[in-house]
Short mmCIF file of C-alpha atoms and ligand atoms in Angstrom, two decimals:
data_model
loop_
_atom_site.label_atom_id
_atom_site.label_comp_id
_atom_site.label_asym_id
_atom_site.label_seq_id
_atom_site.Cartn_x
_atom_site.Cartn_y
_atom_site.Cartn_z
CA UNK A 1 39.09 201.93 80.94
CA UNK A 2 38.71 198.07 81.16
CA UNK A 3 35.27 196.95 79.98
CA UNK A 4 34.34 193.24 80.90
CA UNK A 5 31.51 191.42 79.33
CA UNK A 6 29.88 190.53 82.83
CA UNK A 7 26.59 189.65 84.06
CA UNK A 8 24.19 191.17 84.60
CA UNK A 9 25.91 194.10 82.41
CA UNK A 10 29.53 195.18 81.45
CA UNK A 11 31.69 195.92 84.21
CA UNK A 12 34.10 198.72 84.01
CA UNK A 13 37.36 199.53 85.93
CA UNK A 14 40.43 201.42 85.84
CA UNK A 15 43.41 198.87 86.90
CA UNK A 16 45.20 201.61 88.99
CA UNK A 17 42.04 201.92 91.14
CA UNK A 18 41.32 198.32 91.34
CA UNK A 19 42.59 195.45 93.68
CA UNK A 20 42.37 191.83 93.22
CA UNK A 21 41.22 190.00 96.51
CA UNK A 22 42.01 186.37 96.45
CA UNK A 23 40.06 184.76 99.50
CA UNK A 24 41.52 181.95 101.69
CA UNK A 25 43.22 179.71 99.07
CA UNK A 26 44.59 177.82 101.97
CA UNK A 27 46.01 174.24 102.14
CA UNK A 28 43.69 173.23 105.01
CA UNK A 29 40.63 174.07 102.83
CA UNK A 30 42.01 172.72 99.67
CA UNK A 31 44.52 169.92 100.07
CA UNK A 32 43.52 166.05 101.05
CA UNK A 33 43.96 165.49 104.78
CA UNK A 34 43.25 169.21 105.57
CA UNK A 35 40.47 170.64 107.93
CA UNK A 36 37.93 170.91 104.97
CA UNK A 37 38.29 167.17 104.34
CA UNK A 38 37.88 166.20 108.28
CA UNK A 39 34.49 168.19 108.00
CA UNK A 40 33.38 165.56 105.37
CA UNK A 41 34.01 167.74 102.16
CA UNK A 42 34.98 166.81 98.87
CA UNK A 43 38.22 169.06 98.55
CA UNK A 44 38.80 167.95 94.82
CA UNK A 45 36.22 170.49 93.94
CA UNK A 46 38.22 173.30 95.49
CA UNK A 47 41.59 172.02 94.14
CA UNK A 48 40.19 172.19 90.63
CA UNK A 49 40.08 175.97 90.61
CA UNK A 50 43.86 176.46 91.53
CA UNK A 51 45.03 176.78 87.82
CA UNK A 52 42.44 179.32 87.01
CA UNK A 53 43.21 181.39 90.26
CA UNK A 54 46.90 181.27 89.29
CA UNK A 55 45.87 182.52 85.72
CA UNK A 56 43.80 185.22 87.20
CA UNK A 57 46.82 186.32 89.53
CA UNK A 58 49.03 186.47 86.47
CA UNK A 59 46.75 188.50 84.27
CA UNK A 60 46.25 191.05 87.18
CA UNK A 61 49.86 191.20 88.13
CA UNK A 62 50.57 191.98 84.33
CA UNK A 63 48.08 194.73 84.75
CA UNK A 64 49.93 196.01 87.83
CA UNK A 65 46.83 195.92 89.82
CA UNK A 66 46.89 195.81 93.71
CA UNK A 67 47.16 192.06 94.74
CA UNK A 68 45.68 191.12 98.19
CA UNK A 69 45.47 187.65 99.74
CA UNK A 70 43.51 186.71 102.71
CA UNK A 71 43.82 183.80 104.99
CA UNK A 72 41.27 182.70 107.75
CA UNK A 73 43.74 182.51 110.72
CA UNK A 74 43.46 183.15 114.51
CA UNK A 75 45.93 183.97 116.91
CA UNK A 76 47.94 181.04 118.57
CA UNK A 77 46.35 181.88 121.98
CA UNK A 78 42.89 181.91 120.29
CA UNK A 79 42.10 185.26 121.89
CA UNK A 80 40.62 186.43 118.60
CA UNK A 81 38.19 183.28 118.23
CA UNK A 82 34.71 183.60 119.72
CA UNK A 83 33.69 180.45 121.53
CA UNK A 84 30.62 180.52 119.36
CA UNK A 85 32.92 179.85 116.39
CA UNK A 86 34.97 177.17 117.91
CA UNK A 87 32.15 175.28 119.57
CA UNK A 88 29.61 175.37 116.84
CA UNK A 89 28.68 171.90 115.58
CA UNK A 90 30.10 168.53 116.20
CA UNK A 91 33.36 168.28 114.08
CA UNK A 92 36.00 165.72 114.67
CA UNK A 93 38.57 168.74 114.82
CA UNK A 94 37.97 172.38 115.91
CA UNK A 95 39.95 175.53 115.05
CA UNK A 96 43.12 175.45 117.06
CA UNK A 97 43.23 171.64 117.49
CA UNK A 98 46.36 169.61 116.15
CA UNK A 99 45.61 168.47 112.41
CA UNK A 100 47.41 166.81 109.86
CA UNK A 101 49.05 170.09 108.70
CA UNK A 102 49.58 171.84 112.23
CA UNK A 103 47.03 173.67 114.41
CA UNK A 104 43.97 174.19 112.41
CA UNK A 105 43.42 177.76 111.11
CA UNK A 106 46.19 179.23 113.49
CA UNK A 107 48.61 181.76 111.96
CA UNK A 108 51.98 180.68 110.83
CA UNK A 109 50.94 176.83 110.95
CA UNK A 110 51.49 175.05 107.65
CA UNK A 111 47.99 174.25 106.92
CA UNK A 112 46.98 177.93 107.16
CA UNK A 113 49.22 178.83 104.33
CA UNK A 114 48.11 179.49 100.85
CA UNK A 115 48.64 176.70 98.32
CA UNK A 116 51.90 176.73 96.60
CA UNK A 117 50.91 177.79 93.07
CA UNK A 118 48.72 180.68 94.43
CA UNK A 119 51.43 181.89 96.78
CA UNK A 120 51.70 185.72 97.34
CA UNK A 121 54.91 187.43 95.52
CA UNK A 122 57.03 189.80 97.20
CA UNK A 123 55.16 193.24 97.61
CA UNK A 124 51.70 191.61 97.64
CA UNK A 125 49.44 192.19 100.75
CA UNK A 126 48.39 189.29 103.03
CA UNK A 127 45.73 189.79 105.50
CA UNK A 128 45.12 187.26 108.25
CA UNK A 129 41.32 187.44 109.11
CA UNK A 130 39.50 186.06 112.18
CA UNK A 131 35.99 186.39 110.63
CA UNK A 132 34.42 185.10 107.48
CA UNK A 133 34.45 188.75 105.96
CA UNK A 134 37.91 190.28 105.17
CA UNK A 135 36.78 193.85 106.42
CA UNK A 136 36.11 192.41 109.94
CA UNK A 137 38.77 193.14 112.40
CA UNK A 138 41.50 193.75 109.80
CA UNK A 139 43.25 196.61 108.00
CA UNK A 140 41.70 195.74 104.67
CA UNK A 141 39.52 198.97 104.62
CA UNK A 142 42.54 201.34 105.57
CA UNK A 143 44.75 199.52 102.90
CA UNK A 144 42.05 200.07 100.01
CA UNK A 145 41.53 203.60 100.93
CA UNK A 146 45.34 204.35 100.92
CA UNK A 147 45.59 202.70 97.54
CA UNK A 148 42.63 204.91 96.07
CA UNK A 149 40.73 201.65 95.17
CA UNK A 150 37.25 201.96 93.99
CA UNK A 151 36.75 198.74 92.49
CA UNK A 152 37.49 195.02 93.61
CA UNK A 153 38.04 191.65 91.75
CA UNK A 154 37.10 188.64 93.86
CA UNK A 155 38.27 184.99 93.65
CA UNK A 156 38.93 182.29 96.18
CA UNK A 157 36.92 179.95 98.57
CA UNK A 158 34.58 179.33 99.69
CA UNK A 159 31.96 181.12 97.41
CA UNK A 160 29.12 181.31 99.73
CA UNK A 161 31.13 181.87 103.01
CA UNK A 162 33.99 184.03 102.95
CA UNK A 163 34.02 185.26 99.48
CA UNK A 164 30.28 186.29 99.69
CA UNK A 165 30.46 187.84 103.12
CA UNK A 166 33.47 189.90 101.85
CA UNK A 167 31.59 190.90 98.82
CA UNK A 168 28.73 192.00 100.79
CA UNK A 169 30.95 193.92 103.18
CA UNK A 170 32.63 195.84 100.14
CA UNK A 171 29.27 196.58 98.60
CA UNK A 172 28.15 198.27 101.92
CA UNK A 173 31.24 200.23 101.76
CA UNK A 174 30.73 201.47 98.49
CA UNK A 175 33.03 199.31 96.15
CA UNK A 176 32.00 198.00 92.82
CA UNK A 177 32.83 194.37 92.84
CA UNK A 178 33.19 191.48 90.16
CA UNK A 179 33.33 187.82 91.10
CA UNK A 180 35.48 185.54 88.76
CA UNK A 181 33.13 182.82 88.25
CA UNK A 182 35.64 179.92 87.48
CA UNK A 183 38.09 181.22 90.07
CA UNK A 184 35.90 180.57 93.22
CA UNK A 185 34.43 177.45 94.26
CA UNK A 186 32.31 175.97 97.06
CA UNK A 187 32.10 172.53 98.62
CA UNK A 188 28.57 172.66 97.57
CA UNK A 189 27.75 173.25 93.84
CA UNK A 190 24.29 174.33 94.47
CA UNK A 191 25.45 177.03 96.78
CA UNK A 192 27.78 178.36 94.37
CA UNK A 193 25.14 178.51 91.73
CA UNK A 194 22.66 180.36 94.18
CA UNK A 195 25.34 182.64 95.16
CA UNK A 196 26.25 183.79 91.77
CA UNK A 197 22.42 184.29 91.07
CA UNK A 198 22.20 186.29 94.54
CA UNK A 199 24.97 188.73 93.61
CA UNK A 200 24.05 189.70 90.17
CA UNK A 201 20.25 189.88 90.84
CA UNK A 202 18.15 193.17 90.71
CA UNK A 203 20.74 194.92 88.54
CA UNK A 204 24.06 193.79 90.43
CA UNK A 205 22.52 194.16 94.04
CA UNK A 206 25.91 192.95 95.32
CA UNK A 207 28.04 193.10 92.14
CA UNK A 208 28.91 191.53 88.95
CA UNK A 209 30.32 188.20 87.83
CA UNK A 210 32.40 187.06 84.79
CA UNK A 211 34.69 184.13 83.69
CA UNK A 212 38.72 184.66 83.96
CA UNK A 213 38.76 184.43 80.16
CA UNK A 214 36.22 187.36 79.92
CA UNK A 215 38.33 189.36 82.28
CA UNK A 216 41.68 188.45 80.36
CA UNK A 217 40.11 189.37 77.01
CA UNK A 218 39.13 192.81 78.49
CA UNK A 219 42.62 193.47 80.00
CA UNK A 220 44.15 192.51 76.66
CA UNK A 221 41.73 194.90 74.64
CA UNK A 222 42.62 197.62 77.03
CA UNK A 223 46.25 197.15 76.80
CA UNK A 224 46.15 197.16 72.90
CA UNK A 225 44.83 200.70 73.21
CA UNK A 226 47.91 202.04 74.94
C1 C5J B 301 34.77 178.69 105.65
C2 C5J B 301 35.91 180.12 104.01
N1 C5J B 301 34.17 178.24 104.69
N2 C5J B 301 37.01 180.48 103.66
N3 C5J B 301 35.77 179.58 105.21
O1 C5J B 301 34.54 178.29 106.75
O2 C5J B 301 35.03 180.28 103.35
#
């Protein structure tokens, strides 16, 4: 059993029953010139976590855990894009429009891809999701059930949108979830802070949080007992 010094209290899991879910580490959210930047966001905030997400991936790969990557991605004909999502607000570019890295958030386009250093390895699962939550309109629930997963580790962007939505979906489905604090980020630092507090409030009402180092130390300690 791996025991992580987490907040609000220790988080325990068996690696063989745990999946790491890395949410939407996509070029269009993270790289300069992409969709995130056209919306007026400072993408440097998100780019800063890339090395930590890579370290987290490597730690979980070494522990032979299930690794799942998600992408916010729609069909080229936009048949899975509700008008309410496409038409909201007054952005310069909308989902499906031609952006600097191809059509925005469309499956198969360069900008929809995951940033190079966090790219999935052969055998890892990649899920394209049309919503903010990764369980909505995807096979994620079935995949986790087939793998016998009971615990989920979370990383990725953005903390208060797709990461938090998916953690809440997971919570209602009975999973114990740990969010890796320095492997997730928001364009709005105050939203990240608030999300961390919301997740672990009231005795882990949504789940736990810990740093990548705290997780790595716990994995190391467990490996030494084998
Ligand atoms: C957003 C995401 N923020 N991956 N997507 O629209 O959080």
